[in-house]
Amino acid sequence: MRVLVTGAAGLLGRALLRTLEQHRVETVALDCQPPPPDWKGHWVQADIRAASEVRAAAAGCEVVFHLAAVLPQHRRARDEMHAVNVSGTRNALAAAQASGAQRVVFVSSTEVYGIPERCPCDEDAPLRPVGAYGQQKVEAELWTWRLAAEAGMAAVVLRPCTIVGKNASPGALRPLLLVFRAMRRGWPLPLIGGGHHRVSFVAAEDVAEVCWRAAQQKSRAGCFNVATAVPPLRELFGEVAKRLGFQPRFWEVPAAASRLALGLGSVLGAVPVEPEHRALLQRDYAFATARAEAELGFRPRPPVEALVSMAREWEALGLLEP
């Protein structure tokens, strides 16, 4: 099997490259960034917005894994995000069609749901994205279904929650970087409402494994949440702190006070959380994965190890220092 992976230099992209290497799959990796030092395979340094280059990279590929995206944390203009997240998806689909690919695996996001009406949120929940990124992922999903159907390709859409693990960008996960800094310095970690709500995370390796399984499934199409069951934030962060050798300390912030602080911090530009994510800090944000478990054999694992590995890597880089 020969496959194309777009967005190969990112956290998930690198995890997927390792998974494909383990399965001895011939892989073409595409990203606007240069390859990581440990990559020895075929690398195409190109922008997903360059349709001709994406098409050339996909030549002869049976499966296209489309991971390339711009997150809101990257501070890009909305039209630039759209060019990557939507037009880039169309380029990947067109390239897959031109190559005669049999299947496309598109990595979307749980942000398509916005603030879920019920938790755990399943794949049949209404799509009500709050911010530009979620809105663009919805649009990209629609293009995926449409273009795949026109080309006679099987399409699989995966909706992972926040992905964590080694090689993660501290800029994209700045709230977690600040959590780890507070842990290391012994500062009390502020938790809204005492941190008794749940926020889903998933390890990059687990998402990569689901991508691989999705490429092999027999059904023509499907949409799957990819997340893990987690304990309340207070318990999760407490366990992470203990494994890192830090003494966990928490500061319970009443919900009303947190809303006031987030609003004021937003005005002052001092809140390290995107506007569309702030409401999620105050409520359960969890997702049902029964469909992925039944159809793809997904076995969600607690994300503690991935969070610990990420924190240790950032500490080794000096990012947790005062």
Short mmCIF file of C-alpha atoms in Angstrom, two decimals:
data_model
loop_
_atom_site.label_atom_id
_atom_site.label_comp_id
_atom_site.label_asym_id
_atom_site.label_seq_id
_atom_site.Cartn_x
_atom_site.Cartn_y
_atom_site.Cartn_z
CA MET A 1 0.00 0.00 0.00
CA ARG A 2 1.19 3.52 -0.84
CA VAL A 3 -0.35 6.40 1.11
CA LEU A 4 -0.14 10.19 1.40
CA VAL A 5 -0.13 11.97 4.76
CA THR A 6 -0.76 15.73 4.69
CA GLY A 7 0.19 17.78 7.75
CA ALA A 8 2.91 15.22 8.42
CA ALA A 9 5.11 17.49 10.58
CA GLY A 10 2.47 18.08 13.25
CA LEU A 11 1.90 16.17 16.46
CA LEU A 12 -0.60 13.75 14.92
CA GLY A 13 1.25 13.61 11.60
CA ARG A 14 4.45 12.42 13.24
CA ALA A 15 2.56 9.85 15.30
CA LEU A 16 0.86 8.56 12.16
CA LEU A 17 4.19 8.31 10.31
CA ARG A 18 5.49 6.11 13.13
CA THR A 19 2.39 3.94 12.98
CA LEU A 20 2.63 3.51 9.21
CA GLU A 21 6.32 2.71 9.51
CA GLN A 22 5.51 -0.03 12.03
CA HIS A 23 3.06 -1.50 9.52
CA ARG A 24 5.66 -1.17 6.74
CA VAL A 25 3.48 1.07 4.62
CA GLU A 26 5.06 3.05 1.77
CA THR A 27 4.37 6.63 2.80
CA VAL A 28 4.60 10.01 1.12
CA ALA A 29 4.67 12.77 3.75
CA LEU A 30 3.62 16.32 2.85
CA ASP A 31 3.97 19.44 4.96
CA CYS A 32 5.03 23.06 4.52
CA GLN A 33 7.64 22.42 7.23
CA PRO A 34 10.86 20.42 6.71
CA PRO A 35 10.91 16.80 7.86
CA PRO A 36 11.75 15.87 11.46
CA PRO A 37 15.32 14.64 11.98
CA ASP A 38 14.23 11.02 12.47
CA TRP A 39 12.27 10.77 9.19
CA LYS A 40 14.08 8.89 6.42
CA GLY A 41 11.24 8.38 3.94
CA HIS A 42 9.74 10.36 1.07
CA TRP A 43 9.02 13.95 2.15
CA VAL A 44 7.37 16.64 0.03
CA GLN A 45 7.80 20.14 1.46
CA ALA A 46 4.77 21.90 0.03
CA ASP A 47 1.78 23.96 1.11
CA ILE A 48 -1.61 22.24 1.16
CA ARG A 49 -2.92 25.31 -0.68
CA ALA A 50 -0.72 24.47 -3.70
CA ALA A 51 -3.11 22.17 -5.57
CA SER A 52 -0.64 21.03 -8.23
CA GLU A 53 1.99 20.07 -5.65
CA VAL A 54 -0.52 18.15 -3.57
CA ARG A 55 -1.70 16.32 -6.67
CA ALA A 56 1.86 15.39 -7.61
CA ALA A 57 2.52 14.09 -4.09
CA ALA A 58 -0.62 11.91 -4.19
CA ALA A 59 0.31 10.19 -7.46
CA GLY A 60 0.02 6.43 -7.08
CA CYS A 61 -1.40 6.59 -3.54
CA GLU A 62 -4.25 4.27 -2.61
CA VAL A 63 -5.15 6.13 0.60
CA VAL A 64 -4.92 9.81 1.50
CA PHE A 65 -4.76 10.79 5.17
CA HIS A 66 -5.65 14.48 5.32
CA LEU A 67 -4.41 16.00 8.58
CA ALA A 68 -3.20 19.45 7.50
CA ALA A 69 -4.96 22.28 9.33
CA VAL A 70 -4.50 25.68 10.94
CA LEU A 71 -5.70 25.98 14.53
CA PRO A 72 -7.13 29.19 16.01
CA GLN A 73 -4.17 29.26 18.42
CA HIS A 74 -1.89 29.89 15.42
CA ARG A 75 -3.23 33.45 15.24
CA ARG A 76 -3.90 33.45 11.51
CA ALA A 77 -6.43 35.61 9.70
CA ARG A 78 -9.79 33.94 9.14
CA ASP A 79 -9.38 33.90 5.34
CA GLU A 80 -5.96 32.27 5.68
CA MET A 81 -7.40 29.63 8.00
CA HIS A 82 -10.19 29.01 5.49
CA ALA A 83 -7.70 28.63 2.65
CA VAL A 84 -5.92 25.86 4.57
CA ASN A 85 -8.80 24.19 6.41
CA VAL A 86 -11.38 24.23 3.62
CA SER A 87 -9.66 24.88 0.29
CA GLY A 88 -6.78 22.67 1.42
CA THR A 89 -9.25 19.87 2.07
CA ARG A 90 -10.66 20.27 -1.42
CA ASN A 91 -7.12 20.10 -2.81
CA ALA A 92 -6.45 16.88 -0.88
CA LEU A 93 -9.70 15.34 -2.14
CA ALA A 94 -9.00 16.39 -5.72
CA ALA A 95 -5.51 14.93 -5.47
CA ALA A 96 -6.92 11.68 -4.11
CA GLN A 97 -9.38 11.49 -6.98
CA ALA A 98 -6.67 12.18 -9.57
CA SER A 99 -4.45 9.46 -8.09
CA GLY A 100 -7.25 6.89 -8.20
CA ALA A 101 -7.19 6.52 -4.41
CA GLN A 102 -9.70 4.13 -2.91
CA ARG A 103 -10.12 5.85 0.45
CA VAL A 104 -9.72 9.20 2.17
CA VAL A 105 -9.34 9.58 5.93
CA PHE A 106 -10.06 13.17 6.96
CA VAL A 107 -9.20 14.32 10.48
CA SER A 108 -11.84 16.82 11.57
CA SER A 109 -12.45 17.87 15.20
CA THR A 110 -14.94 17.64 18.04
CA GLU A 111 -15.15 21.42 17.71
CA VAL A 112 -17.80 20.83 15.03
CA TYR A 113 -20.25 20.21 17.91
CA GLY A 114 -19.61 23.55 19.57
CA ILE A 115 -20.88 23.32 23.15
CA PRO A 116 -22.55 19.88 23.26
CA GLU A 117 -26.11 19.72 24.49
CA ARG A 118 -25.40 16.41 26.20
CA CYS A 119 -22.27 14.62 27.42
CA PRO A 120 -20.86 12.28 26.44
CA CYS A 121 -21.62 13.72 23.00
CA ASP A 122 -22.11 11.18 20.20
CA GLU A 123 -21.76 11.52 16.42
CA ASP A 124 -25.48 12.16 15.90
CA ALA A 125 -25.41 15.37 17.93
CA PRO A 126 -26.17 18.57 16.00
CA LEU A 127 -23.21 20.45 14.54
CA ARG A 128 -23.21 23.91 16.13
CA PRO A 129 -19.62 25.16 16.04
CA VAL A 130 -18.83 28.32 17.95
CA GLY A 131 -15.60 29.59 16.37
CA ALA A 132 -14.07 29.84 12.91
CA TYR A 133 -12.09 26.62 13.24
CA GLY A 134 -15.13 24.49 14.07
CA GLN A 135 -17.16 26.18 11.35
CA GLN A 136 -14.44 25.49 8.80
CA LYS A 137 -14.18 21.86 9.87
CA VAL A 138 -17.92 21.46 9.29
CA GLU A 139 -17.54 22.95 5.82
CA ALA A 140 -14.54 20.71 5.12
CA GLU A 141 -16.50 17.64 6.24
CA LEU A 142 -19.28 18.51 3.78
CA TRP A 143 -16.76 18.83 0.96
CA THR A 144 -15.25 15.51 1.97
CA TRP A 145 -18.57 13.67 1.70
CA ARG A 146 -19.48 15.43 -1.54
CA LEU A 147 -16.21 15.04 -3.43
CA ALA A 148 -15.63 11.49 -2.23
CA ALA A 149 -19.10 10.49 -3.39
CA GLU A 150 -18.54 12.11 -6.79
CA ALA A 151 -15.24 10.27 -7.18
CA GLY A 152 -16.55 6.94 -5.91
CA MET A 153 -14.09 6.91 -3.02
CA ALA A 154 -14.75 5.71 0.51
CA ALA A 155 -14.48 8.53 3.03
CA VAL A 156 -13.91 8.32 6.77
CA VAL A 157 -14.17 11.40 8.97
CA LEU A 158 -12.53 11.29 12.39
CA ARG A 159 -13.39 13.82 15.09
CA PRO A 160 -10.70 13.80 17.77
CA CYS A 161 -10.81 15.94 20.89
CA THR A 162 -7.67 17.77 22.10
CA ILE A 163 -4.66 15.68 21.05
CA VAL A 164 -1.70 15.46 23.43
CA GLY A 165 1.68 13.76 23.55
CA LYS A 166 5.36 14.17 22.71
CA ASN A 167 6.23 16.62 19.92
CA ALA A 168 3.20 18.78 20.83
CA SER A 169 3.45 22.48 20.14
CA PRO A 170 3.44 24.47 23.40
CA GLY A 171 1.91 27.38 21.50
CA ALA A 172 -1.06 25.29 20.39
CA LEU A 173 -1.53 23.91 23.91
CA ARG A 174 -0.60 26.98 25.93
CA PRO A 175 -3.24 26.43 28.66
CA LEU A 176 -1.66 23.05 29.43
CA LEU A 177 1.81 24.61 29.37
CA LEU A 178 0.65 27.07 32.04
CA VAL A 179 -0.86 24.21 34.07
CA PHE A 180 2.45 22.33 34.04
CA ARG A 181 4.37 25.49 34.97
CA ALA A 182 2.10 26.05 37.95
CA MET A 183 2.58 22.43 39.03
CA ARG A 184 6.36 22.67 38.80
CA ARG A 185 6.53 25.91 40.76
CA GLY A 186 4.21 24.67 43.47
CA TRP A 187 1.60 27.28 42.73
CA PRO A 188 -2.06 26.50 43.46
CA LEU A 189 -3.77 25.60 40.20
CA PRO A 190 -7.04 27.52 39.73
CA LEU A 191 -9.88 25.18 38.83
CA ILE A 192 -13.32 26.48 37.94
CA GLY A 193 -15.94 25.07 40.28
CA GLY A 194 -13.25 22.99 41.94
CA GLY A 195 -12.41 21.08 38.76
CA HIS A 196 -15.20 18.54 39.13
CA HIS A 197 -16.08 18.63 35.42
CA ARG A 198 -14.46 16.51 32.70
CA VAL A 199 -12.53 17.72 29.65
CA SER A 200 -11.48 15.11 27.11
CA PHE A 201 -7.93 14.58 25.86
CA VAL A 202 -6.58 11.82 23.62
CA ALA A 203 -3.05 10.59 22.94
CA ALA A 204 -1.64 11.23 19.47
CA GLU A 205 -0.64 7.56 19.18
CA ASP A 206 -4.24 6.48 19.77
CA VAL A 207 -5.56 8.81 17.08
CA ALA A 208 -2.85 7.58 14.69
CA GLU A 209 -3.91 3.99 15.31
CA VAL A 210 -7.53 4.89 14.57
CA CYS A 211 -6.41 6.57 11.33
CA TRP A 212 -4.69 3.34 10.31
CA ARG A 213 -7.72 1.24 11.21
CA ALA A 214 -10.01 3.64 9.32
CA ALA A 215 -7.92 3.18 6.21
CA GLN A 216 -8.63 -0.53 6.29
CA GLN A 217 -12.28 -0.70 7.28
CA LYS A 218 -14.66 -2.27 4.80
CA SER A 219 -17.57 0.16 5.06
CA ARG A 220 -17.90 2.85 2.40
CA ALA A 221 -18.09 5.78 4.77
CA GLY A 222 -18.27 6.70 8.40
CA CYS A 223 -17.86 9.42 11.00
CA PHE A 224 -16.25 8.67 14.36
CA ASN A 225 -15.45 10.49 17.57
CA VAL A 226 -11.95 9.80 18.87
CA ALA A 227 -11.60 10.59 22.57
CA THR A 228 -10.94 8.94 25.90
CA ALA A 229 -12.88 8.75 29.11
CA VAL A 230 -11.23 10.95 31.73
CA PRO A 231 -11.78 11.59 35.43
CA PRO A 232 -12.68 15.10 36.63
CA LEU A 233 -9.94 17.67 35.94
CA ARG A 234 -8.97 17.80 39.61
CA GLU A 235 -8.23 14.07 39.64
CA LEU A 236 -6.59 14.07 36.21
CA PHE A 237 -4.22 16.96 36.97
CA GLY A 238 -3.55 15.55 40.42
CA GLU A 239 -2.43 12.24 38.92
CA VAL A 240 -0.27 13.98 36.30
CA ALA A 241 1.40 16.10 39.00
CA LYS A 242 2.18 13.06 41.16
CA ARG A 243 3.74 11.18 38.23
CA LEU A 244 5.88 14.21 37.49
CA GLY A 245 7.02 14.33 41.09
CA PHE A 246 5.20 17.57 41.82
CA GLN A 247 2.95 18.25 44.80
CA PRO A 248 -0.52 19.05 43.42
CA ARG A 249 -2.21 22.12 44.90
CA PHE A 250 -5.57 23.44 43.78
CA TRP A 251 -7.48 26.65 44.15
CA GLU A 252 -11.24 26.39 43.75
CA VAL A 253 -12.62 29.28 41.72
CA PRO A 254 -16.41 29.79 41.85
CA ALA A 255 -18.04 29.61 38.42
CA ALA A 256 -19.47 33.14 38.65
CA ALA A 257 -16.06 34.58 39.54
CA SER A 258 -14.43 32.65 36.71
CA ARG A 259 -16.86 34.08 34.17
CA LEU A 260 -16.06 37.59 35.39
CA ALA A 261 -12.31 36.92 35.32
CA LEU A 262 -12.43 35.38 31.84
CA GLY A 263 -14.45 38.29 30.54
CA LEU A 264 -12.09 40.86 32.01
CA GLY A 265 -9.05 38.90 30.88
CA SER A 266 -10.47 38.72 27.39
CA VAL A 267 -10.80 42.50 27.23
CA LEU A 268 -7.21 42.90 28.45
CA GLY A 269 -5.89 40.16 26.17
CA ALA A 270 -4.57 38.24 29.18
CA VAL A 271 -6.51 34.98 28.82
CA PRO A 272 -4.48 32.18 27.14
CA VAL A 273 -7.64 30.50 25.84
CA GLU A 274 -9.41 31.15 22.57
CA PRO A 275 -12.88 32.80 22.87
CA GLU A 276 -14.66 29.72 21.49
CA HIS A 277 -12.97 27.54 24.12
CA ARG A 278 -13.71 29.58 27.23
CA ALA A 279 -17.22 28.26 27.78
CA LEU A 280 -15.81 24.73 27.66
CA LEU A 281 -13.68 25.39 30.73
CA GLN A 282 -16.77 25.59 32.87
CA ARG A 283 -18.64 22.40 31.94
CA ASP A 284 -18.24 18.76 30.94
CA TYR A 285 -16.72 18.33 27.51
CA ALA A 286 -16.71 14.59 26.83
CA PHE A 287 -17.46 12.40 23.83
CA ALA A 288 -18.94 8.97 23.20
CA THR A 289 -16.71 6.57 21.27
CA ALA A 290 -18.91 3.48 21.08
CA ARG A 291 -19.10 3.72 17.29
CA ALA A 292 -15.32 3.81 16.84
CA GLU A 293 -14.93 0.99 19.36
CA ALA A 294 -17.47 -1.22 17.55
CA GLU A 295 -16.49 -0.49 13.94
CA LEU A 296 -12.79 0.35 14.16
CA GLY A 297 -11.71 -1.62 17.20
CA PHE A 298 -10.71 1.59 18.98
CA ARG A 299 -9.63 0.96 22.56
CA PRO A 300 -9.45 4.33 24.31
CA ARG A 301 -6.74 4.58 26.95
CA PRO A 302 -6.44 7.16 29.74
CA PRO A 303 -4.40 10.13 28.46
CA VAL A 304 -2.32 10.45 31.64
CA GLU A 305 0.83 8.95 30.13
CA ALA A 306 0.60 11.21 27.08
CA LEU A 307 0.17 14.28 29.29
CA VAL A 308 3.12 13.25 31.46
CA SER A 309 5.34 12.60 28.41
CA MET A 310 4.41 15.99 26.99
CA ALA A 311 5.18 17.77 30.28
CA ARG A 312 8.54 16.01 30.63
CA GLU A 313 9.52 16.97 27.10
CA TRP A 314 8.61 20.61 27.71
CA GLU A 315 10.51 20.53 31.00
CA ALA A 316 13.60 19.15 29.23
CA LEU A 317 13.32 22.06 26.79
CA GLY A 318 13.26 24.53 29.68
CA LEU A 319 9.70 25.62 29.01
CA LEU A 320 8.54 25.06 32.59
CA GLU A 321 11.22 27.29 34.10
CA PRO A 322 10.20 30.56 35.83
#
